Coordinates of C-alpha atoms in Angstrom, one line a residue:
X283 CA 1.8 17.8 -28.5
X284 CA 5.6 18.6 -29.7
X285 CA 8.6 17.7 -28.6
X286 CA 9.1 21.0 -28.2
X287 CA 6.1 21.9 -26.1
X288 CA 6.7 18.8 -23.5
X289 CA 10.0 20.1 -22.9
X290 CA 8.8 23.9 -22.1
X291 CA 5.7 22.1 -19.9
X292 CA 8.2 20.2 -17.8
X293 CA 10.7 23.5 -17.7
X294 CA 7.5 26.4 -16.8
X295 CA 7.2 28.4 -14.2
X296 CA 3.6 29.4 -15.0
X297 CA 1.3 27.9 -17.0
X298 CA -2.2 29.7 -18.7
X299 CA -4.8 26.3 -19.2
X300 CA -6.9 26.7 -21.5
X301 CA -10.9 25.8 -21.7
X302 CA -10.2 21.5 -22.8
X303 CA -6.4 21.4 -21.5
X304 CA -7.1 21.6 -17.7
X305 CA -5.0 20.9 -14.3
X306 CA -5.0 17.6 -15.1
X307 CA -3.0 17.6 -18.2
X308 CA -0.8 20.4 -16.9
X309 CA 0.2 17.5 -13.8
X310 CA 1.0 15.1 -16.6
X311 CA 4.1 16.8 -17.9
X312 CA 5.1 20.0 -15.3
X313 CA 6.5 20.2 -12.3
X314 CA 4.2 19.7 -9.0
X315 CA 4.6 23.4 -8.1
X316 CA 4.0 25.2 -11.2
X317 CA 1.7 28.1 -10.9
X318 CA -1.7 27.7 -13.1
X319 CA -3.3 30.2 -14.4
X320 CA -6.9 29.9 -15.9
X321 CA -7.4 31.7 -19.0
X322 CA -10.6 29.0 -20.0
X323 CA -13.4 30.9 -17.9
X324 CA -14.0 33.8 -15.8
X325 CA -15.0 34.3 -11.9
X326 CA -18.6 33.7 -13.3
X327 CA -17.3 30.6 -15.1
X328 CA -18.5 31.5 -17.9
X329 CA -15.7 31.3 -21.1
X330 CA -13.3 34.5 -21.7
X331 CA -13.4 36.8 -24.6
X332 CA -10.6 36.9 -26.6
X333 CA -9.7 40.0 -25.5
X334 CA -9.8 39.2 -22.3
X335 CA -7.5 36.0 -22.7
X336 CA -5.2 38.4 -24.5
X337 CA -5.0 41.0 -21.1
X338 CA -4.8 38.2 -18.7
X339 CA -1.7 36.4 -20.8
X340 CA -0.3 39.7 -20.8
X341 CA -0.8 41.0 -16.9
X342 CA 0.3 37.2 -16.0
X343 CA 4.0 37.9 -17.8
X344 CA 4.3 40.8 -15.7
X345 CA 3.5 39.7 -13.0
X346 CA 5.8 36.5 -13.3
X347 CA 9.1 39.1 -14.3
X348 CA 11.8 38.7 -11.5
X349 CA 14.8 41.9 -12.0
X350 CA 16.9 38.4 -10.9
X351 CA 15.7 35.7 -13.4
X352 CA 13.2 35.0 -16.4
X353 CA 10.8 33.0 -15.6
X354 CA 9.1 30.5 -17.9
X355 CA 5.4 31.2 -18.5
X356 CA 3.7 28.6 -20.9
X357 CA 0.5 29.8 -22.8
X358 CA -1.1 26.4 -23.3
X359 CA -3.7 26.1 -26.2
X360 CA -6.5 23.7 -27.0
X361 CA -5.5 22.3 -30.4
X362 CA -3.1 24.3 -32.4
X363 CA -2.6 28.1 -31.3
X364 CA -2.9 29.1 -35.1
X365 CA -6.1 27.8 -35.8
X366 CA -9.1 29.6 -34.7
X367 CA -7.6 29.6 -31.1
X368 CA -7.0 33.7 -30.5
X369 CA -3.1 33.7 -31.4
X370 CA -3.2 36.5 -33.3
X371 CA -4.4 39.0 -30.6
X372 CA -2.6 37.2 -27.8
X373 CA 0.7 37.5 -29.3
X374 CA -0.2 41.3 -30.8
X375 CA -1.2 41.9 -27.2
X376 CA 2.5 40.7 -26.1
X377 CA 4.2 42.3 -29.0
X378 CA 2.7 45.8 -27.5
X379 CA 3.8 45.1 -24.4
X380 CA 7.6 44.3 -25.1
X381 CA 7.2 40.5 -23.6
X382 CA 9.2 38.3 -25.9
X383 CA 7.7 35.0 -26.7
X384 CA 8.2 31.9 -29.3
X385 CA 5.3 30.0 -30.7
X386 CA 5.0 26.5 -30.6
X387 CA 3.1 24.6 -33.1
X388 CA 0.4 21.7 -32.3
X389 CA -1.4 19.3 -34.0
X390 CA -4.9 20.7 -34.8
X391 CA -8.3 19.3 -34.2
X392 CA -9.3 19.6 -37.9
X393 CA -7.1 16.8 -38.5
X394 CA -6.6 15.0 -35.7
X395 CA -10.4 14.4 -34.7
X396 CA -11.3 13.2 -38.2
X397 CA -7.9 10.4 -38.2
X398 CA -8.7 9.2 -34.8
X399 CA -12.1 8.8 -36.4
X400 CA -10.6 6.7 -39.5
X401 CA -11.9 9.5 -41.8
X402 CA -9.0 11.2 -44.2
X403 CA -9.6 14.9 -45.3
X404 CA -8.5 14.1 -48.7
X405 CA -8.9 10.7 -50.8
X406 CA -9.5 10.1 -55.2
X407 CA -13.0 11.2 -54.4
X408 CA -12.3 14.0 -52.8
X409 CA -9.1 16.2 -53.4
X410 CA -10.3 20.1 -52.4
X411 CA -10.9 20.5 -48.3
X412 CA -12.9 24.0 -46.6
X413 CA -12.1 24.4 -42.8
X414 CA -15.4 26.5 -41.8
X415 CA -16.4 28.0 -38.5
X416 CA -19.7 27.3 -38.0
X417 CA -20.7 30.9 -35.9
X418 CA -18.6 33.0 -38.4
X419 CA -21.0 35.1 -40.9
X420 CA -19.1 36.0 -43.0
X421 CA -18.5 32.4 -44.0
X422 CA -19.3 31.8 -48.3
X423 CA -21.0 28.3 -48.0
X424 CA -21.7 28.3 -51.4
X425 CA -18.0 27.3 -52.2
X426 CA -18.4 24.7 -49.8
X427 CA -20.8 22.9 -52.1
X428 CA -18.8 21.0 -54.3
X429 CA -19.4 17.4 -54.5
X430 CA -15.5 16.4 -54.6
X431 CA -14.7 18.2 -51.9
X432 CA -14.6 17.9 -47.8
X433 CA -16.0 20.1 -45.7
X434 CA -14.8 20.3 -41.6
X435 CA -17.2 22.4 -39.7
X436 CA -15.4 24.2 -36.3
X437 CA -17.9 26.0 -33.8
X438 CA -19.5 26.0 -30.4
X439 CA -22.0 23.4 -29.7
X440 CA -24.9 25.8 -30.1
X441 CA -23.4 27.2 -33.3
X442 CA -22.8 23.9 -35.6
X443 CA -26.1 22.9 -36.0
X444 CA -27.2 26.3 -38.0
X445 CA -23.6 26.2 -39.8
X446 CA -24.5 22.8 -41.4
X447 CA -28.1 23.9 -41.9
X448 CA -26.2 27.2 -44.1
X449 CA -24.6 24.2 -46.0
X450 CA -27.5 22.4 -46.7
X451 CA -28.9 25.2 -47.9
X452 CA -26.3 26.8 -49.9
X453 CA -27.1 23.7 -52.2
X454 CA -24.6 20.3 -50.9
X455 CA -26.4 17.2 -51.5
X456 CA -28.5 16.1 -48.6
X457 CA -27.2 12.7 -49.3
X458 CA -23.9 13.9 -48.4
X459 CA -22.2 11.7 -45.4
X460 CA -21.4 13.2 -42.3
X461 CA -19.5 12.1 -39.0
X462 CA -19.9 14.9 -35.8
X463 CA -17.1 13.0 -33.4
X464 CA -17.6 14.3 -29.3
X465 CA -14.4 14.4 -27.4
X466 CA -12.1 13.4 -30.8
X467 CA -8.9 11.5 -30.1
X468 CA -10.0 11.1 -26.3
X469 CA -11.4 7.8 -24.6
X470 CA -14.5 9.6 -24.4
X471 CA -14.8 9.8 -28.1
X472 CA -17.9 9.2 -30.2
X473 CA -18.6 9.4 -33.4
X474 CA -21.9 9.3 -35.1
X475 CA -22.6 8.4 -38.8
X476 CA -25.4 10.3 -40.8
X477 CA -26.0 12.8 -43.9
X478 CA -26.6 16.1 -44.3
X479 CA -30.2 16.4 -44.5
X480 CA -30.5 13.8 -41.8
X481 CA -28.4 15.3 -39.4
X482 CA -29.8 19.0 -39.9
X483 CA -33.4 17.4 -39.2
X484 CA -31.8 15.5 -36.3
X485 CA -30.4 18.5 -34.5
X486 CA -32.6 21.1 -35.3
X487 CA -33.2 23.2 -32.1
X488 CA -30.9 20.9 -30.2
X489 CA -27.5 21.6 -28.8
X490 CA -24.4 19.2 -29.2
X491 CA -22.3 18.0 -26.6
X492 CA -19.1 20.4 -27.0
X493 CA -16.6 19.7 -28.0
X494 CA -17.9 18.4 -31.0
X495 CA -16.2 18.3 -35.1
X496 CA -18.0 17.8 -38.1
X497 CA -16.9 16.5 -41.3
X498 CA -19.0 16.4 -44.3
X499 CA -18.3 14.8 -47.4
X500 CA -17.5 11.5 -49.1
X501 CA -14.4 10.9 -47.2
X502 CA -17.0 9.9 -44.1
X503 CA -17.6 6.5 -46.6
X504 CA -14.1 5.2 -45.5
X505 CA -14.4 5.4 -41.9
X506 CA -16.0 1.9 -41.9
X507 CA -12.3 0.5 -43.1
X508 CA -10.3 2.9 -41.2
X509 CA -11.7 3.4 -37.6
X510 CA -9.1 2.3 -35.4
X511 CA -9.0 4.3 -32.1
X512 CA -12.9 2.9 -31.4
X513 CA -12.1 -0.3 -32.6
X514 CA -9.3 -0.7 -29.4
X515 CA -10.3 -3.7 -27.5
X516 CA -10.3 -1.6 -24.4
X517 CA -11.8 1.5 -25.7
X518 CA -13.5 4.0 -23.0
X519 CA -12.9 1.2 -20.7
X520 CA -12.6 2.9 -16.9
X521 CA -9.5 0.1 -15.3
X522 CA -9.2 0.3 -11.7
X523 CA -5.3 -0.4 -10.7
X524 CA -4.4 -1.2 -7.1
X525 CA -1.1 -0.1 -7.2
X526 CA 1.1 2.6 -6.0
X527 CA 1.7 5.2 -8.8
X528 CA 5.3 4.9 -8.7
X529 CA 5.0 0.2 -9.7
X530 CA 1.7 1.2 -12.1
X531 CA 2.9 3.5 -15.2
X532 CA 3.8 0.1 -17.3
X533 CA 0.4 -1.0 -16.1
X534 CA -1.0 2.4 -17.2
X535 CA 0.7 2.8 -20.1
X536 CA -0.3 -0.7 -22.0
X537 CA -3.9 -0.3 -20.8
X538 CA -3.8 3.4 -22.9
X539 CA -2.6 1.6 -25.6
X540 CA -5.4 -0.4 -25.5
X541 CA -7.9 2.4 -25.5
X542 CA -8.5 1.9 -21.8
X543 CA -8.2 4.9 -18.8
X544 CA -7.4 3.9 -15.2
X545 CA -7.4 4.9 -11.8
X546 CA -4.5 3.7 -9.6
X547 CA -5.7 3.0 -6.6
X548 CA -2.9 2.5 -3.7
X549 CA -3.5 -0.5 -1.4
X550 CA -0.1 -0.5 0.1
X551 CA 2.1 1.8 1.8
X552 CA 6.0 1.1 2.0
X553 CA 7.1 2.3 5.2
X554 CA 11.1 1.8 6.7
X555 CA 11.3 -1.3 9.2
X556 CA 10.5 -0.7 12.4
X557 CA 14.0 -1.1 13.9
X558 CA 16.2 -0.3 11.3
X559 CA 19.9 -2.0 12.7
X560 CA 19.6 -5.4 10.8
X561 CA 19.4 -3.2 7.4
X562 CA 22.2 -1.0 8.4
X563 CA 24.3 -4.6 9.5
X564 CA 23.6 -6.4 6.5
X565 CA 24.7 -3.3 4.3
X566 CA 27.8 -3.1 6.1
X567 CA 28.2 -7.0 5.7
X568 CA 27.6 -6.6 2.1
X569 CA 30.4 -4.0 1.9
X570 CA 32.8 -5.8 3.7
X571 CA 32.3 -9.1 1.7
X572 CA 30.0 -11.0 4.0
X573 CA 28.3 -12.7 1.1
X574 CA 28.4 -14.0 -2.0
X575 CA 25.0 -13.4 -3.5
X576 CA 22.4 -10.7 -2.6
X577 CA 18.9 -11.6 -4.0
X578 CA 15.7 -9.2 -4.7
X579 CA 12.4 -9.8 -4.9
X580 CA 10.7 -6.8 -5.9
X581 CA 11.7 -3.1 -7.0
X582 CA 10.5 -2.2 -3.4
X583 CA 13.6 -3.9 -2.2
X584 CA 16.3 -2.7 -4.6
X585 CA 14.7 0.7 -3.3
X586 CA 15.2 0.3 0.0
X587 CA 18.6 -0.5 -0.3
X588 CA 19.8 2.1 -2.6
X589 CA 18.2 4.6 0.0
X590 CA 20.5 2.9 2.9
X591 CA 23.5 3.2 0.5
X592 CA 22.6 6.9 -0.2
X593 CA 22.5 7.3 3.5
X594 CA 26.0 6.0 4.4
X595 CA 27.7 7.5 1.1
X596 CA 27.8 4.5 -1.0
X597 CA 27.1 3.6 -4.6
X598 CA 27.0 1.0 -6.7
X599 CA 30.9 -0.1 -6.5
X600 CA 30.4 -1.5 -3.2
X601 CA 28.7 -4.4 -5.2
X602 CA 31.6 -5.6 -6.3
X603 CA 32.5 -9.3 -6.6
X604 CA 29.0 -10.3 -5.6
X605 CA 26.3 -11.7 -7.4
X606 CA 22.6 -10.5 -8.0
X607 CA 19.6 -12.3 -8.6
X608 CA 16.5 -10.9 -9.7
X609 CA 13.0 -12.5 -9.4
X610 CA 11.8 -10.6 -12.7
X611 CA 11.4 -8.0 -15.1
X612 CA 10.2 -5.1 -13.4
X613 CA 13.3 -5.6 -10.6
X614 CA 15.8 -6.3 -13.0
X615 CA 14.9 -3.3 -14.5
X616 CA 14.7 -1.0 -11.0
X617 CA 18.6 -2.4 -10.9
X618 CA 19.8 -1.4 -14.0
X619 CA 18.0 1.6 -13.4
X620 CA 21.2 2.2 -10.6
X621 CA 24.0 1.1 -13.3
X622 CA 23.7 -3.0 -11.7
X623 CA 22.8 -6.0 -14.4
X624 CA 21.5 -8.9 -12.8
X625 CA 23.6 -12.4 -12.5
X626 CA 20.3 -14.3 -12.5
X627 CA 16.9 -13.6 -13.5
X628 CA 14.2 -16.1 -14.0
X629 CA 13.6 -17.0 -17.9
X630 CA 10.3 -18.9 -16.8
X631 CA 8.1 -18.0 -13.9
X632 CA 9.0 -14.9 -12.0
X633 CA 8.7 -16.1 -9.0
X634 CA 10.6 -17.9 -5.4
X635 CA 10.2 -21.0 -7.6
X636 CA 11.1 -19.9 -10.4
X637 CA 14.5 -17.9 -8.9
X638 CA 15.5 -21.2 -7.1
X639 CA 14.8 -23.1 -10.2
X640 CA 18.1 -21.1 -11.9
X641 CA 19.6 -20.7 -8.4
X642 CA 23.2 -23.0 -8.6
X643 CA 23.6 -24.8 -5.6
X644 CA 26.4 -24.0 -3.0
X645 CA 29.8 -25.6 -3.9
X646 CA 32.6 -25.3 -1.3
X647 CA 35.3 -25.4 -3.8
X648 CA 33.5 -22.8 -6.4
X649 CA 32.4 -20.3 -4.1
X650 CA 34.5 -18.5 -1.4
X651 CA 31.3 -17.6 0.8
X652 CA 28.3 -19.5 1.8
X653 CA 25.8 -16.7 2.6
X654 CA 23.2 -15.0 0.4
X655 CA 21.3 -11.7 1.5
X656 CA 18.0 -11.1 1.5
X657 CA 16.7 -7.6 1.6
X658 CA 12.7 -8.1 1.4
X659 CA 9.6 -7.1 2.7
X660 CA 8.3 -8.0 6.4
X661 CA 5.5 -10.0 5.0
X662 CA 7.4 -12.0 2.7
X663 CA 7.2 -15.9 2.8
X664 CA 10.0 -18.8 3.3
X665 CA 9.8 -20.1 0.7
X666 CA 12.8 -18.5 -1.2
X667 CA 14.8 -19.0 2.5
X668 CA 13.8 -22.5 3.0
X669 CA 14.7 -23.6 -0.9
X670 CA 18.1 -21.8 -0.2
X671 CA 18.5 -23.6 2.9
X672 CA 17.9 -26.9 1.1
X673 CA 20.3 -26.3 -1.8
X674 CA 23.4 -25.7 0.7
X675 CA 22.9 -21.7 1.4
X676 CA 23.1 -19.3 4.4
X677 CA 20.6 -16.9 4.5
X678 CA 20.1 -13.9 6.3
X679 CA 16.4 -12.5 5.6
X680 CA 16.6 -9.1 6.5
X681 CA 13.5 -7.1 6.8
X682 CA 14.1 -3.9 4.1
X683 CA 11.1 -2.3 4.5
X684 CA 7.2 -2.6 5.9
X685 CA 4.3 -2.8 3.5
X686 CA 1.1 -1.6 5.4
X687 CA -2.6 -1.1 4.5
X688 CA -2.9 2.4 2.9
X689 CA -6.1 4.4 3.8
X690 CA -8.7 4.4 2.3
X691 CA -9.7 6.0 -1.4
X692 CA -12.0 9.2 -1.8
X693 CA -15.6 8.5 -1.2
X694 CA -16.5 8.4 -5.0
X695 CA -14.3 6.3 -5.9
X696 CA -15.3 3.3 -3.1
X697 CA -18.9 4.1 -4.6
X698 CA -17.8 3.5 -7.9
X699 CA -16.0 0.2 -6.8
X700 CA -19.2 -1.5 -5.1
X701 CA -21.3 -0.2 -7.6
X702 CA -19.8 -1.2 -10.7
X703 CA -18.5 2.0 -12.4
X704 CA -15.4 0.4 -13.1
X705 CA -15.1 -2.2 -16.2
X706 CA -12.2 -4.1 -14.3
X707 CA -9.9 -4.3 -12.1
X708 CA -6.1 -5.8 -12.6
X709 CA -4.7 -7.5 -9.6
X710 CA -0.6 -7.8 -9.5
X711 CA -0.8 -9.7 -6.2
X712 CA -2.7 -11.3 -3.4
X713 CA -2.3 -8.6 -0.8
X714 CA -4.0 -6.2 -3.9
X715 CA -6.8 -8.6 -3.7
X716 CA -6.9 -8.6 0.4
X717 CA -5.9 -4.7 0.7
X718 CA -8.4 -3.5 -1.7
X719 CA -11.3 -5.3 0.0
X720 CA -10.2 -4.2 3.0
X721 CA -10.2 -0.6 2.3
X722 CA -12.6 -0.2 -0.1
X723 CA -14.9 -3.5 -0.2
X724 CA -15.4 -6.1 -3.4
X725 CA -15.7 -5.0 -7.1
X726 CA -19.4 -5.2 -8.1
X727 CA -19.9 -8.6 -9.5
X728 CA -20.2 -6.7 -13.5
X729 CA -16.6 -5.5 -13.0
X730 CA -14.4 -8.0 -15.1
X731 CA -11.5 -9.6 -12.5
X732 CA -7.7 -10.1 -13.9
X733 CA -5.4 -11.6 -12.0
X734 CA -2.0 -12.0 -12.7
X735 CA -0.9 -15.2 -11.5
X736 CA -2.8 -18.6 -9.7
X737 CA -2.4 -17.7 -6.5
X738 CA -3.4 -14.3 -6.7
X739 CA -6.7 -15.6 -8.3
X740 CA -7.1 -18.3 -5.8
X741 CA -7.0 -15.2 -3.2
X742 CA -9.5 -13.6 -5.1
X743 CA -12.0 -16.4 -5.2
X744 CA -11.5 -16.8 -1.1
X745 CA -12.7 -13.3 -1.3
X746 CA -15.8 -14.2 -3.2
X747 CA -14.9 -12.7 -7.0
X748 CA -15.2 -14.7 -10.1
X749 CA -12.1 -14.3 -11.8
X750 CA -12.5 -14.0 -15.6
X751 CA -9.0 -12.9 -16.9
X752 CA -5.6 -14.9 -16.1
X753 CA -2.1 -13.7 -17.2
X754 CA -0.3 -16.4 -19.5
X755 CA 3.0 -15.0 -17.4
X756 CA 3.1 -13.2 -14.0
X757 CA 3.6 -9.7 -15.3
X758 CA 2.1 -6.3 -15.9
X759 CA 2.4 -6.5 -19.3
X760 CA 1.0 -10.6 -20.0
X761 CA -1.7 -9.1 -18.0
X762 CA -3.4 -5.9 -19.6
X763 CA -2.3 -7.8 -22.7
X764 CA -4.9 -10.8 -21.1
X765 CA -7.8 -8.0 -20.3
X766 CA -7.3 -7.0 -24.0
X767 CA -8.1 -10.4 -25.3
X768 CA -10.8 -11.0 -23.1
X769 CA -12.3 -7.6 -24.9
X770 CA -11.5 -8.5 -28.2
X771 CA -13.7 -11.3 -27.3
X772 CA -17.0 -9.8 -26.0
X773 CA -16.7 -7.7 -29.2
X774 CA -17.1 -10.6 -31.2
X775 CA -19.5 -12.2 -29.3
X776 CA -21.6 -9.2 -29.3
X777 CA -21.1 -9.1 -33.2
X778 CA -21.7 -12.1 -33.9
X779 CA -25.4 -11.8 -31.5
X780 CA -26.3 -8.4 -34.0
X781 CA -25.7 -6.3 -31.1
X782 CA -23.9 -3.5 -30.0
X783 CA -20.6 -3.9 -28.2
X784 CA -21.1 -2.7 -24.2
X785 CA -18.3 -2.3 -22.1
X786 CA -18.7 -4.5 -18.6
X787 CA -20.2 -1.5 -16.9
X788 CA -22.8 -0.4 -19.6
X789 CA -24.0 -3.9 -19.4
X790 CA -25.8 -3.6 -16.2
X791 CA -27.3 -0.6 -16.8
X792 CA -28.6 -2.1 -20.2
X793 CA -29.8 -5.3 -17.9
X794 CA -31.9 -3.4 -15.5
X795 CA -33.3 -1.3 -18.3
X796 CA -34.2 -4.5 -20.2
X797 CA -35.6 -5.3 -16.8
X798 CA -37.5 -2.3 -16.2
X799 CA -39.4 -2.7 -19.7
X800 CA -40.4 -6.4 -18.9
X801 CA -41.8 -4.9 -16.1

């Protein structure tokens, strides 16, 4: 999408989905209580009429218009509005109404299926290009059938079949290569190689999987140089992240990046301590220059602390004159995030060790106060406090907030975890490894295991996994970046066997098939 059309997303009141862009998408970008309206399908389910789109965009304005205020209502279109998507008569239908409205412009499927394909519309071989609707009658094939030119062919599943049969026909060469791609520029996407008289014989009487583009022509050659988005070493690879939502978007993010979807998966709730009068002491301490250092070990715990400073009026002055360690990245970056740049933050491992490894011991005649805080979580181990200890510090371990088991996932989704529905599973720590078990039992032995650090993969293998991936540094990013590797390298293992690349959960099903015939 736009710029332009994020920003009206995130500012609508109402929003009007249409048959592909769903509830889903809509949650990716608007607020949590925007109003959706479906304009996709009927009561019946079955897909609305132009016309009827038209009225319902129009009765929905009305029925958003305040006499007070002007509320936003987004008409949100598969693909770009102004190619065969019903602008026209929606925004006619608005014009007659008097309901003022601006059009947004997208990036169309004609072009956008076909790059995430590696196919280009135009090359030296090939400089004319016909969009075509497959269903339309009135479409003139004939000058389609030019053998320096590409042909993209739009239409409903049951209608593309007969529209490249009307090519084939009208006289193109049934040598002529064609790609159909299913689910274009999705993780879901598949595109099939074949030529025209081929793929006419193939589908004759048959529907296609909707949504589905094809493009015909000699431009379909290059696709075995340019594919790209099906090369990813984590394509259409399902991720399962135990994380809360609010630590996994980096996690998320690089694993999309890869090719890869995921389902976060929360294993861990962060609840206030039980008796909250140590926090509330060692704020006031920290405001009243009771220490010299305050050290955090996770972005839980810079949380928990801004909320207490929210709650007595304070902000980030009251740090003043004091030092801040951070074990890592991710926290360094929740503290920044308040206007506060870390004194110390690990340059090798982030972890207790490696904090006390850059820690500077306590001199009498350097530093005016002995005592460090530390705000942390009320499972957190000694060894941070006992390395302190050692190196001449006074620490006062305060308990910042509780981590507790979450409940349990949906139903489905423990199925698909015993079952081996997901391809793999990142763990960030070795409470992920004991919380997930716990509340939803142990990945299927198929689902590839990534760990992030030694001891979260020596907690898996008490647990009974085989741990195949292992960040080269303990982070979200070294991680995914791991998993990526490791599929680069069943890719070229399969290629270099003559067979097809499976993703870990295809495998098994491809086992037991394999099984099933020896039998």
């Amino acid at each position: 999408m736009t710029v332009r059309a994020t920003q009206l997303l995130r500012e609508a009141d109402v929003v009007i989905i249409d048959q592909i862009a769903r509830e889903e998408f809509v949650a990716l970008f608007a607020r949590p209580d925007v109003e959706i309206v479906d304009a996709g399908h009927g009561e019946t389910g079955q897909p609305l009429t132009v016309a009827s789109r038209a009225k319902l965009v129009v009765r929905t304005a009305k029925a958003a218009a305040r006499p007070d205020s002007q509320p936003l209502v987004v008409r949100l279109m598969d693909g770009d509005p102004a190619t065969f998507n019903g602008l026209a008569e929606e925004a006619v239908a608005c014009h007659r109404a008097e309901i003022g409205f601006e059009i947004v412009p997208g990036v169309s499927s004609v072009s956008a299926v076909p790059a995430y394909a590696g196919i280009p519309l135009t090359a030296n071989s090939s400089r004319a290009m016909h969009i075509v609707s497959a269903g339309d009658d009135r479409t003139d094939w004939a000058a389609c059938t030019a053998a320096d030119s590409t042909v993209v062919v739009l239409g409903a599943a049951d209608a593309l079949p007969n529209g490249l049969a009307k090519l084939l026909a009208a006289g193109r060469a049934p040598e002529t290569p064609v790609a159909l791609s299913t689910d274009g520029t999705t993780i879901h996407q598949i595109t099939t190689v074949t030529t025209l008289g081929e793929v006419v014989a193939q589908l004759r009487g048959n529907k296609l999987a909707a949504p589905t583009i094809a493009v015909v022509g000699s431009v379909v050659e290059m696709r075995e140089q340019l594919s790209w988005w099906e090369n990813k070493p984590l394509f259409g690879w399902n991720i399962l992240v135990p994380r809360t939502k609010d630590q996994a978007s980096t996690m998320t993010d690089r694993l999309a990046s890869y090719g890869a979807s995921s389902d976060v998966v929360p294993t861990i709730s962060v609840e206030p301590p039980r008796t909250p009068q140590q926090m509330e002491r060692a704020i006031k301490g920290l405001v009243t220059g009771r220490y010299e250092w305050i050290g955090f070990t996770s972005a839980n715990a810079v949380r928990a602390v801004r909320e207490k400073f929210v709650e007595f009026g304070l902000d980030a002055r009251a740090f003043a004159g004091l030092k801040i360690a951070a074990v890592g990245g991710v926290t360094a970056d929740a503290l920044r995030e308040w206007g506060l740049e870390p004194d110390l933050v690990p340059t090798g491992e982030q972890s207790a060790h490696g904090l006390l490894e850059g820690w500077p011991e306590y001199d009498e005649l350097l530093d005016p106060i002995n005592r460090v805080f530390l705000p942390r979580a009320d499972i957190a181990t000694d060894t941070l406090v006992a390395g302190l200890q050692e190196i001449g510090w006074e620490v006062d371990d305060v308990t910042a907030y509780r981590t507790v088991r979450a409940a349990p996932p949906a139903p489905h989704v423990r199925e698909a975890i015993k079952t081996g529905k997901f391809d793999a599973v990142c763990f960030t720590s070795s409470s992920t490894v004991r919380n997930l078990v716990g509340i939803a039992g142990k990945p299927h032995t198929t689902t590839v295991v990534a760990c992030i650090g030694p001891a979260t993969a020596k907690t898996a293998e008490e647990h009974g996994l085989r741990v195949d991936v292992l960040a080269a540094e303990p982070s979200a990013t070294a991680l995914v970046d791991a998993l990526a590797d490791y599929g680069r390298g069943l890719a070229l293992s399969a290629a270099e066997n003559g067979e097809p690349t499976r993703r870990p959960s295809e495998r098994k099903a491809a086992a037991r098939r394999k099984a099933k015939a020896s039998h």
